[in-house]
Amino acid sequence: MMSFAFFFPGQGSQSVGMMQGFDGQSLVRDTFTEASDLLGQDFWHMVTAPNEALNQTTNTQPLMLTAAVAIWRVWQAEGGALPALMAGHSLGEYSALVASGALSFAAALPLVRFRADVMQGAVAEGVGAMAAILGLEDEVVRAVCAEAAQGQVLEAVNLNSPGQVVIAGHKAAVERGMELAKAKGAKRALPLPVSVPSHCALMQPAADELRAYLKDVPLQAGAVPVLHNADVQAYSDADAIKDALVRQLHSPVRWVETVQAVHAAGIPLSAECGPGKVLAGLTKRIVADLPCHALISQQALAEAISQLK
């Protein structure tokens, strides 16, 4: 069997109709029903009909977890093998932990709902912001943040691919950072439509609340190692996993290093387990010779299973 890795997408990959490729797959509907019953909301409706609830952080996080777990369950049911490594982008780290067996789906759903709520509550509406900086090297973006902060929080928080870095912090600092980045040669500096400045120091209060919540969440070593965003390390100890999840809230998502670590481990193939193709696209830009199959439909999943043998 060929060694491969699984990547799980995070917030931002959601869209109406994102599960259409699995129409008629009872495991998908059953997983959405399970999530809806547990959290008291109709998550299937959110992905099948236009509505504002889809993009509300408190809904999007459990929704994306549900979608990824549903596709993972189909993968298993269709005879897909276990990957050698897993990783998830931001929220996707929780999907990876569920798929690995380190965290139960029933425990993960209220956990990510709590995570979303404390993230939203950590910073008042309009105080924080995020922006994508395209066309600058990571070190230049970090220098931009240091110069534009002017006593406020401004950090490089999503190191997504070479030339694509997301910054976050106080709104005014982000705006200064965008202008300075363009002055230093950035191809584009785009504000992101989010209400939470994720993965920066402004999330420390949320991280403190998450740490307290995690004390009562059962975790164990999973069947597959999961590389964590905060340090690109895998842990088998429950306390170490919880600490990595806490640090993730106020630390950069080191995605370039994560994909490079998978490649360095000698793993020749990968797959994105969740809606959309965001991580497949990033993987291609990070390591050109690490193909990534986007499992966006039953057909795509079947084709991936035939190749990942």
Short mmCIF file of C-alpha atoms in Angstrom, two decimals:
data_model
loop_
_atom_site.label_atom_id
_atom_site.label_comp_id
_atom_site.label_asym_id
_atom_site.label_seq_id
_atom_site.Cartn_x
_atom_site.Cartn_y
_atom_site.Cartn_z
CA MET A 1 0.00 0.00 0.00
CA MET A 2 1.28 3.46 -0.87
CA SER A 3 1.85 5.84 2.04
CA PHE A 4 -0.26 9.01 2.01
CA ALA A 5 -1.42 11.91 4.22
CA PHE A 6 -4.83 13.41 4.89
CA PHE A 7 -5.42 17.17 5.19
CA PHE A 8 -8.61 18.63 6.70
CA PRO A 9 -9.82 22.13 5.72
CA GLY A 10 -10.93 24.84 8.12
CA GLN A 11 -13.28 27.79 8.17
CA GLY A 12 -13.56 29.51 4.81
CA SER A 13 -14.17 26.38 2.73
CA GLN A 14 -17.88 26.30 3.50
CA SER A 15 -20.45 27.00 0.78
CA VAL A 16 -24.08 26.30 -0.04
CA GLY A 17 -24.26 23.00 -1.90
CA MET A 18 -20.86 21.86 -0.67
CA MET A 19 -22.08 18.28 -0.06
CA GLN A 20 -23.85 17.83 -3.42
CA GLY A 21 -21.15 15.47 -4.60
CA PHE A 22 -22.34 12.97 -2.00
CA ASP A 23 -26.06 13.02 -2.84
CA GLY A 24 -27.67 9.74 -1.88
CA GLN A 25 -24.88 8.77 0.50
CA SER A 26 -26.68 7.82 3.71
CA LEU A 27 -23.54 8.07 5.86
CA VAL A 28 -23.30 11.78 5.03
CA ARG A 29 -26.91 12.49 5.92
CA ASP A 30 -26.64 10.38 9.08
CA THR A 31 -23.57 12.33 10.21
CA PHE A 32 -25.35 15.65 9.66
CA THR A 33 -28.39 14.35 11.53
CA GLU A 34 -26.15 13.29 14.42
CA ALA A 35 -24.64 16.79 14.62
CA SER A 36 -28.03 18.49 14.29
CA ASP A 37 -29.52 16.39 17.08
CA LEU A 38 -26.59 17.04 19.39
CA LEU A 39 -26.41 20.82 18.89
CA GLY A 40 -30.11 21.46 18.22
CA GLN A 41 -29.74 22.97 14.75
CA ASP A 42 -30.49 21.84 11.21
CA PHE A 43 -27.00 21.72 9.73
CA TRP A 44 -28.17 20.00 6.57
CA HIS A 45 -30.40 22.96 5.76
CA MET A 46 -27.39 25.28 6.16
CA VAL A 47 -25.54 23.54 3.34
CA THR A 48 -28.48 23.03 0.99
CA ALA A 49 -30.27 26.40 0.95
CA PRO A 50 -28.96 29.99 0.89
CA ASN A 51 -28.95 31.39 4.42
CA GLU A 52 -26.96 33.77 6.59
CA ALA A 53 -26.33 31.17 9.29
CA LEU A 54 -23.80 29.30 7.14
CA ASN A 55 -21.07 31.93 7.58
CA GLN A 56 -21.63 32.72 11.25
CA THR A 57 -18.53 31.51 13.09
CA THR A 58 -20.51 29.75 15.81
CA ASN A 59 -22.23 27.65 13.11
CA THR A 60 -19.43 27.34 10.57
CA GLN A 61 -17.00 25.61 12.90
CA PRO A 62 -19.25 22.67 13.90
CA LEU A 63 -20.56 22.57 10.32
CA MET A 64 -17.11 22.16 8.79
CA LEU A 65 -16.24 19.53 11.38
CA THR A 66 -19.41 17.64 10.47
CA ALA A 67 -18.70 17.79 6.75
CA ALA A 68 -15.13 16.54 7.15
CA VAL A 69 -16.14 13.70 9.47
CA ALA A 70 -18.94 12.70 7.09
CA ILE A 71 -16.50 12.40 4.19
CA TRP A 72 -14.01 10.55 6.39
CA ARG A 73 -16.73 8.04 7.31
CA VAL A 74 -17.51 7.50 3.63
CA TRP A 75 -13.80 6.97 2.98
CA GLN A 76 -13.69 4.28 5.65
CA ALA A 77 -16.92 2.63 4.50
CA GLU A 78 -15.66 2.45 0.91
CA GLY A 79 -12.51 0.64 2.00
CA GLY A 80 -10.10 3.57 2.13
CA ALA A 81 -6.93 2.81 4.07
CA LEU A 82 -5.56 4.72 7.05
CA PRO A 83 -3.17 7.53 6.11
CA ALA A 84 0.32 7.67 7.57
CA LEU A 85 -0.12 11.25 8.80
CA MET A 86 -2.96 13.75 9.27
CA ALA A 87 -3.11 17.50 9.66
CA GLY A 88 -5.84 20.12 9.65
CA HIS A 89 -5.76 23.82 8.83
CA SER A 90 -6.89 25.72 11.97
CA LEU A 91 -10.35 24.32 12.75
CA GLY A 92 -9.44 21.35 10.54
CA GLU A 93 -7.09 20.17 13.27
CA TYR A 94 -10.17 19.08 15.24
CA SER A 95 -11.47 17.11 12.25
CA ALA A 96 -8.10 15.40 12.02
CA LEU A 97 -8.20 14.46 15.71
CA VAL A 98 -11.68 12.95 15.30
CA ALA A 99 -10.63 11.00 12.21
CA SER A 100 -7.52 9.74 14.00
CA GLY A 101 -9.61 8.45 16.90
CA ALA A 102 -8.05 10.82 19.43
CA LEU A 103 -11.33 12.69 19.98
CA SER A 104 -14.91 11.49 19.63
CA PHE A 105 -17.29 13.27 17.26
CA ALA A 106 -19.79 13.67 20.12
CA ALA A 107 -17.18 15.46 22.24
CA ALA A 108 -15.74 17.48 19.34
CA LEU A 109 -19.03 19.11 18.29
CA PRO A 110 -19.72 21.03 21.52
CA LEU A 111 -15.97 21.68 21.82
CA VAL A 112 -15.71 23.50 18.49
CA ARG A 113 -18.97 25.34 19.20
CA PHE A 114 -17.42 26.52 22.48
CA ARG A 115 -14.21 27.44 20.66
CA ALA A 116 -16.15 29.54 18.16
CA ASP A 117 -18.10 31.30 20.90
CA VAL A 118 -15.05 32.23 22.98
CA MET A 119 -13.19 33.40 19.88
CA GLN A 120 -16.11 35.65 18.98
CA GLY A 121 -16.35 36.93 22.54
CA ALA A 122 -12.64 37.65 22.94
CA VAL A 123 -12.67 40.72 20.69
CA ALA A 124 -15.53 43.18 20.30
CA GLU A 125 -17.09 43.57 16.86
CA GLY A 126 -15.06 45.97 14.72
CA VAL A 127 -11.95 45.90 16.91
CA GLY A 128 -10.07 43.14 15.09
CA ALA A 129 -9.44 42.31 11.45
CA MET A 130 -7.55 39.98 9.10
CA ALA A 131 -6.05 40.50 5.65
CA ALA A 132 -4.32 38.37 3.03
CA ILE A 133 -0.94 39.60 1.80
CA LEU A 134 0.05 38.19 -1.59
CA GLY A 135 3.47 38.29 -3.22
CA LEU A 136 5.79 38.94 -0.28
CA GLU A 137 8.14 36.57 1.51
CA ASP A 138 7.21 35.55 5.05
CA GLU A 139 10.04 37.51 6.66
CA VAL A 140 9.04 40.68 4.82
CA VAL A 141 5.44 40.27 6.05
CA ARG A 142 6.70 39.80 9.62
CA ALA A 143 8.77 42.97 9.28
CA VAL A 144 5.71 44.81 7.96
CA CYS A 145 3.74 43.69 11.00
CA ALA A 146 6.46 44.86 13.39
CA GLU A 147 6.63 48.26 11.73
CA ALA A 148 2.90 48.81 11.29
CA ALA A 149 1.81 47.61 14.75
CA GLN A 150 2.63 50.92 16.48
CA GLY A 151 1.85 49.54 19.91
CA GLN A 152 -1.13 47.47 18.75
CA VAL A 153 -1.34 43.77 17.90
CA LEU A 154 -0.41 42.86 14.33
CA GLU A 155 0.97 39.43 13.45
CA ALA A 156 1.50 37.06 10.54
CA VAL A 157 -0.94 34.30 11.48
CA ASN A 158 -1.61 32.00 8.50
CA LEU A 159 1.54 30.97 6.64
CA ASN A 160 -0.48 29.32 3.89
CA SER A 161 1.90 29.01 0.95
CA PRO A 162 4.92 30.83 -0.47
CA GLY A 163 3.73 34.35 -1.17
CA GLN A 164 0.42 33.97 0.66
CA VAL A 165 0.35 35.10 4.28
CA VAL A 166 -2.61 36.25 6.37
CA ILE A 167 -2.10 38.95 8.99
CA ALA A 168 -4.37 39.63 11.98
CA GLY A 169 -4.71 42.01 14.89
CA HIS A 170 -6.29 45.34 15.72
CA LYS A 171 -8.25 46.68 12.75
CA ALA A 172 -6.29 49.93 12.47
CA ALA A 173 -2.99 48.03 12.60
CA VAL A 174 -4.17 45.62 9.90
CA GLU A 175 -5.09 48.57 7.69
CA ARG A 176 -1.65 50.12 8.23
CA GLY A 177 -0.08 46.75 7.49
CA MET A 178 -1.95 46.43 4.21
CA GLU A 179 -0.74 49.84 3.02
CA LEU A 180 2.84 49.17 4.08
CA ALA A 181 2.81 45.75 2.43
CA LYS A 182 1.70 47.29 -0.85
CA ALA A 183 4.45 49.91 -0.52
CA LYS A 184 6.98 47.09 -0.10
CA GLY A 185 5.86 45.37 -3.28
CA ALA A 186 2.95 43.10 -2.34
CA LYS A 187 0.91 42.12 -5.38
CA ARG A 188 -2.30 42.44 -3.37
CA ALA A 189 -3.42 43.16 0.17
CA LEU A 190 -7.00 42.02 0.70
CA PRO A 191 -9.15 42.48 3.81
CA LEU A 192 -10.90 39.23 4.76
CA PRO A 193 -14.63 39.15 5.57
CA VAL A 194 -14.23 37.86 9.13
CA SER A 195 -15.25 39.16 12.52
CA VAL A 196 -12.58 37.35 14.54
CA PRO A 197 -8.81 38.07 14.29
CA SER A 198 -7.78 34.43 14.62
CA HIS A 199 -4.39 33.05 15.71
CA CYS A 200 -2.97 36.28 17.12
CA ALA A 201 -2.37 37.58 20.65
CA LEU A 202 -5.90 39.03 20.80
CA MET A 203 -7.12 35.44 21.14
CA GLN A 204 -5.31 34.89 24.46
CA PRO A 205 -8.52 35.33 26.53
CA ALA A 206 -10.24 32.75 24.32
CA ALA A 207 -7.27 30.41 24.73
CA ASP A 208 -7.52 30.69 28.51
CA GLU A 209 -11.21 29.75 28.39
CA LEU A 210 -10.51 26.89 26.00
CA ARG A 211 -7.83 25.51 28.32
CA ALA A 212 -10.33 25.38 31.19
CA TYR A 213 -12.97 23.69 28.99
CA LEU A 214 -10.53 21.09 27.69
CA LYS A 215 -9.80 19.81 31.19
CA ASP A 216 -13.01 17.78 31.06
CA VAL A 217 -12.77 16.67 27.42
CA PRO A 218 -11.67 13.03 26.97
CA LEU A 219 -8.70 12.69 24.61
CA GLN A 220 -6.39 9.82 23.83
CA ALA A 221 -3.65 8.79 21.43
CA GLY A 222 -5.09 8.39 17.94
CA ALA A 223 -4.45 5.61 15.46
CA VAL A 224 -2.77 8.11 13.12
CA PRO A 225 -0.35 10.90 14.16
CA VAL A 226 -1.74 14.43 13.75
CA LEU A 227 0.65 17.31 13.03
CA HIS A 228 -0.45 20.34 15.04
CA ASN A 229 -0.58 23.87 13.63
CA ALA A 230 1.30 25.55 16.46
CA ASP A 231 4.55 23.58 16.23
CA VAL A 232 4.24 21.00 13.41
CA GLN A 233 4.61 18.20 15.96
CA ALA A 234 2.49 15.12 16.69
CA TYR A 235 1.63 14.08 20.24
CA SER A 236 0.28 10.89 21.78
CA ASP A 237 -0.20 12.32 25.27
CA ALA A 238 -3.66 13.79 25.94
CA ASP A 239 -2.35 16.77 27.92
CA ALA A 240 0.12 17.62 25.16
CA ILE A 241 -2.64 17.48 22.54
CA LYS A 242 -4.81 19.79 24.64
CA ASP A 243 -1.93 22.21 25.10
CA ALA A 244 -1.34 22.26 21.33
CA LEU A 245 -5.02 23.10 20.76
CA VAL A 246 -4.84 25.95 23.27
CA ARG A 247 -1.65 27.35 21.74
CA GLN A 248 -3.20 27.10 18.28
CA LEU A 249 -5.73 29.81 19.14
CA HIS A 250 -3.08 32.50 19.59
CA SER A 251 -0.25 31.09 17.43
CA PRO A 252 0.34 31.13 13.67
CA VAL A 253 -0.93 28.30 11.49
CA ARG A 254 2.36 26.97 10.11
CA TRP A 255 0.84 25.33 7.04
CA VAL A 256 3.83 25.62 4.71
CA GLU A 257 6.00 23.81 7.25
CA THR A 258 3.27 21.20 7.79
CA VAL A 259 3.09 20.24 4.12
CA GLN A 260 6.89 20.31 3.89
CA ALA A 261 7.09 17.98 6.91
CA VAL A 262 4.76 15.50 5.21
CA HIS A 263 6.93 15.56 2.10
CA ALA A 264 10.14 15.25 4.16
CA ALA A 265 8.69 12.14 5.80
CA GLY A 266 8.78 10.47 2.39
CA ILE A 267 5.01 10.51 1.88
CA PRO A 268 4.34 10.81 -1.88
CA LEU A 269 0.57 11.45 -1.98
CA SER A 270 -2.09 13.33 -0.04
CA ALA A 271 -5.83 13.99 0.02
CA GLU A 272 -8.02 16.84 1.25
CA CYS A 273 -10.87 15.43 3.33
CA GLY A 274 -13.59 18.06 3.36
CA PRO A 275 -15.50 20.47 1.15
CA GLY A 276 -13.63 22.47 -1.46
CA LYS A 277 -10.11 22.40 -2.89
CA VAL A 278 -8.34 25.08 -0.85
CA LEU A 279 -5.74 22.80 0.73
CA ALA A 280 -5.19 20.89 -2.50
CA GLY A 281 -4.31 24.19 -4.16
CA LEU A 282 -2.01 25.24 -1.33
CA THR A 283 -0.27 21.86 -1.36
CA LYS A 284 0.51 22.20 -5.05
CA ARG A 285 2.09 25.62 -4.45
CA ILE A 286 4.10 24.43 -1.42
CA VAL A 287 5.40 21.10 -2.75
CA ALA A 288 4.74 20.64 -6.46
CA ASP A 289 5.49 16.91 -6.37
CA LEU A 290 3.07 16.08 -3.55
CA PRO A 291 -0.23 15.48 -5.40
CA CYS A 292 -3.33 16.19 -3.32
CA HIS A 293 -6.69 14.63 -4.19
CA ALA A 294 -9.67 16.80 -3.22
CA LEU A 295 -12.40 14.45 -1.93
CA ILE A 296 -15.24 16.70 -3.03
CA SER A 297 -17.54 13.98 -4.38
CA GLN A 298 -18.26 10.27 -4.28
CA GLN A 299 -16.52 9.92 -7.64
CA ALA A 300 -13.43 11.83 -6.53
CA LEU A 301 -13.27 9.73 -3.37
CA ALA A 302 -13.51 6.47 -5.34
CA GLU A 303 -10.75 7.61 -7.70
CA ALA A 304 -8.52 8.53 -4.75
CA ILE A 305 -9.08 5.15 -3.09
CA SER A 306 -8.03 3.40 -6.31
CA GLN A 307 -4.80 5.42 -6.43
CA LEU A 308 -3.95 5.41 -2.71
CA LYS A 309 -3.41 1.68 -2.48
#
